[in-house]
XYZ file of C-alpha atoms in Angstrom:
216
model
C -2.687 -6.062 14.712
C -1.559 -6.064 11.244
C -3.734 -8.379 10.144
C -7.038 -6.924 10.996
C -5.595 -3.526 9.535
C -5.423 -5.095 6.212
C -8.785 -6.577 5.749
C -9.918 -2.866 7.557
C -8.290 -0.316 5.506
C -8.764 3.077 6.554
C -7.052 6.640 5.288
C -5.058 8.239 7.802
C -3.924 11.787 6.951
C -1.073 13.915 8.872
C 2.216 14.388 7.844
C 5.780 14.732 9.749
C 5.837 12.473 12.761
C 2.804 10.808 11.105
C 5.126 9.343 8.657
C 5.907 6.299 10.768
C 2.208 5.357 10.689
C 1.925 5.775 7.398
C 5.294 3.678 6.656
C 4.474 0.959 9.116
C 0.937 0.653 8.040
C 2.108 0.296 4.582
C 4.772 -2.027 4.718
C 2.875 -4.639 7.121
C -1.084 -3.944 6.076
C -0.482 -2.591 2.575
C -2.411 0.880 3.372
C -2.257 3.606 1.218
C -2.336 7.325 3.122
C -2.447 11.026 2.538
C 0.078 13.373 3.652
C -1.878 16.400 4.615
C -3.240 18.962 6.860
C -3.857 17.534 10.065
C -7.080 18.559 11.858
C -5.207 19.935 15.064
C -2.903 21.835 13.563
C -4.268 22.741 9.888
C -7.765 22.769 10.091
C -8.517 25.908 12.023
C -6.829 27.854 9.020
C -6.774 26.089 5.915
C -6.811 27.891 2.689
C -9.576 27.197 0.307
C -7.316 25.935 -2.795
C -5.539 23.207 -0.258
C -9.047 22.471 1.228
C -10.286 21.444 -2.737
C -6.926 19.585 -2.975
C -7.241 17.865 -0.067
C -10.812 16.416 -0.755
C -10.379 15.809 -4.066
C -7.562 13.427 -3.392
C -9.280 12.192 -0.399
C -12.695 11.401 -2.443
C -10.787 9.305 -4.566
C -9.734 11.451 -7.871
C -6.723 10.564 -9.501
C -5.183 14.178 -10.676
C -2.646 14.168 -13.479
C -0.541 16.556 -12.430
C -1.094 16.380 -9.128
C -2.188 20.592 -8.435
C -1.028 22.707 -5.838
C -2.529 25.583 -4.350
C -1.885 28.962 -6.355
C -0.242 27.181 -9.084
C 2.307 26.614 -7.830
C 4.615 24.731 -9.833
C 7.817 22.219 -9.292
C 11.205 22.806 -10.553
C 13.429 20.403 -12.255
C 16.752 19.305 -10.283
C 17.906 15.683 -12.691
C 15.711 15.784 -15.860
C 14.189 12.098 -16.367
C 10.920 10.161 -16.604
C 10.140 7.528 -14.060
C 6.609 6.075 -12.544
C 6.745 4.177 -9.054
C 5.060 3.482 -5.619
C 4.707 7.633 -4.256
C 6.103 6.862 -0.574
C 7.731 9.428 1.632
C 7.272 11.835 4.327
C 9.298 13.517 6.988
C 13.291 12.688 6.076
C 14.282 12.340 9.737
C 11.272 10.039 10.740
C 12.077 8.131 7.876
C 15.634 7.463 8.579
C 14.794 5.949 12.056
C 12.882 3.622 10.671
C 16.197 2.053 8.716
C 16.552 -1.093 10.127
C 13.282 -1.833 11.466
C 10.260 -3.961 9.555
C 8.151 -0.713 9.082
C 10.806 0.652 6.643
C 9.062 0.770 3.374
C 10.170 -1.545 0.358
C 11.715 1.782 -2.018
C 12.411 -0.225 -4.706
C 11.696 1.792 -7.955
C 9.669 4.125 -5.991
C 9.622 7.695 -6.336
C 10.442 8.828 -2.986
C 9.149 12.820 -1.904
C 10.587 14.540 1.473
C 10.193 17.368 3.447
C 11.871 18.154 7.050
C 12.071 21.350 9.873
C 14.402 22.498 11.965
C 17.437 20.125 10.905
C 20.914 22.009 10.507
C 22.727 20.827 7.271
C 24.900 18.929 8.984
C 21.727 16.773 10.102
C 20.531 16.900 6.732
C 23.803 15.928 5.025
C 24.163 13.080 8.071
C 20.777 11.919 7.031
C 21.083 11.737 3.390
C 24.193 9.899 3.904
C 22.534 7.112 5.994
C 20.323 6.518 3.535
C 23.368 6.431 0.627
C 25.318 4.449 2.276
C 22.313 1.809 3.091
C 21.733 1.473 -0.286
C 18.532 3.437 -0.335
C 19.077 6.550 -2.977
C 20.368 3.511 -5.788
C 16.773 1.853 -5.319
C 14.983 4.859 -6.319
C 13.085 5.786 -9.875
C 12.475 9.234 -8.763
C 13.058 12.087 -5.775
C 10.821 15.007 -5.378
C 11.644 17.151 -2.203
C 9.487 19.474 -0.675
C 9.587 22.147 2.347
C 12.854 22.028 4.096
C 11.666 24.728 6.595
C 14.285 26.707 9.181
C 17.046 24.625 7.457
C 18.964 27.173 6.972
C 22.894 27.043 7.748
C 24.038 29.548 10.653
C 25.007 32.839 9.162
C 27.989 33.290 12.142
C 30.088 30.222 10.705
C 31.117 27.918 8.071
C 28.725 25.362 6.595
C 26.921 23.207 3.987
C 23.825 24.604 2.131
C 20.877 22.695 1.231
C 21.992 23.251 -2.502
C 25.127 21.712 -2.115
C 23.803 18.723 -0.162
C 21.521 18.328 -2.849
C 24.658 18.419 -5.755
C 26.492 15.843 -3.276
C 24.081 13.068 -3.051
C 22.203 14.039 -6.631
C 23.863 15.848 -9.112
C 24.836 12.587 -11.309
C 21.315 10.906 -10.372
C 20.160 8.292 -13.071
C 16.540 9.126 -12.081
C 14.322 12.533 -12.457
C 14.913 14.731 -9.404
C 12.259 17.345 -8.222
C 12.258 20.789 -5.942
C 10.098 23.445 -4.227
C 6.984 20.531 -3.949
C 4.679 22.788 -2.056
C 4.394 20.107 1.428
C 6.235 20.156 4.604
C 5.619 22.250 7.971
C 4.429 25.205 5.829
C 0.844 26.910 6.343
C -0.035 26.208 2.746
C 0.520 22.692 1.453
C -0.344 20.408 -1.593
C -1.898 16.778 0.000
C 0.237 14.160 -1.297
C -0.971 10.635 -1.571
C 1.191 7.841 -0.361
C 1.867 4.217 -1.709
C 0.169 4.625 -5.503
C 1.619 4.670 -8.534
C 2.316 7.921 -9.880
C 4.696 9.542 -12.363
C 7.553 12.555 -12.401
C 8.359 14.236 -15.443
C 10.940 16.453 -15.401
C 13.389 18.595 -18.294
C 15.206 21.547 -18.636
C 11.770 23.575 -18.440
C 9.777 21.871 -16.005
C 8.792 19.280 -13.853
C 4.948 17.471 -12.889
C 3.739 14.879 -10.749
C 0.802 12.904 -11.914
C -1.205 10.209 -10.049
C -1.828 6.925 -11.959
C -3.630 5.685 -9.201
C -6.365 6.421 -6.393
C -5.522 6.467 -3.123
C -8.739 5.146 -1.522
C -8.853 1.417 -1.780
């Protein structure tokens, strides 16, 4: 019941598979999220930096730049400047979701991802679907996170992440992002999802900075 979501708005947090909430709830209720540790799976271990992170966000602080934990820092890919709707997730949730109402509206939105366990050739597949749908023209900005057991076999021929990445972005018209510290990895920055925010990136570096809170 979209509807009663709307005038109800709450702040679900997760991440992977969680995506499709967060998209759905989005496009149809106009909730913002938090991609994050999740309580089954994070909780029991989290370090103390992401724990800050995470409830600072959560409490309703806008950070400019966004920190993660350790310092960790992002590094340029396309150098630009661009500000947008922050919407993203899981790369492979996302694509099944083309098609469907619950895809979000990425029109001038910076878009982050993260997958696990996808070959290249998945990942390549995937980043075409989105090309070819129009999708990766719409954007202002990219930032990609954890792309965890990704790798390409080492027995046989086959696409690396890098070159996937020169493929689909090396001539972007928007500022591209790596190494954002979020994804199926045991320490993790908590994104927010559906403000405004902006990516900065040059030759030397690259931030992302909320311009908005995420609790409503």
């Amino acid at each position: 019941d979209y509807d009663t979501a709307q005038s109800n708005p709450k702040l679900i947090v997760g991440y992977s598979d969680i995506t499709a909430l967060h998209c759905a709830l989005y496009q149809r209720a106009g909730w913002t999220a938090l991609h994050g540790p999740m309580v089954a799976v994070d909780w029991p271990e989290i370090g103390t930096e992401t724990e800050e992170i995470f409830w600072s966000v959560a409490s309703g602080n806008i950070l400019a730049p966004l920190p993660s934990p350790g310092g960790h820092q992002l590094v340029s890919f396309r150098s630009g400047q661009a500000e947008g709707p922050l919407i993203g997730g899981n790369l492979s949730t996302l694509v099944r979701l083309l098609g469907t109402p619950y895809f979000p509206d990425l029109n001038g939105a910076i878009l982050f991802l993260e997958d696990v366990g996808e070959a290249p050739y998945r990942l390549d597949a995937m980043f075409a679907q989105l090309h070819l749908a129009g999708v990766l023209d719409k954007l202002s900005g990219l930032v990609l996170g954890a792309f965890t057991e990704c790798e390409p076999p080492p027995d046989r021929p086959s696409l690396t992440f890098n070159r996937i990445l020169d493929d689909y972005f090396g001539d972007a018209q928007y500022p591209v992002a790596t190494d954002l510290l979020y994804g199926h990895i045991p320490v993790k920055s908590a994104i927010p999802f559906g403000i405004r925010a902006k990516l900065e990136t040059n030759e030397n570096q690259a931030t992302l900075s909320m311009l908005e809170s995420v609790v409503t």
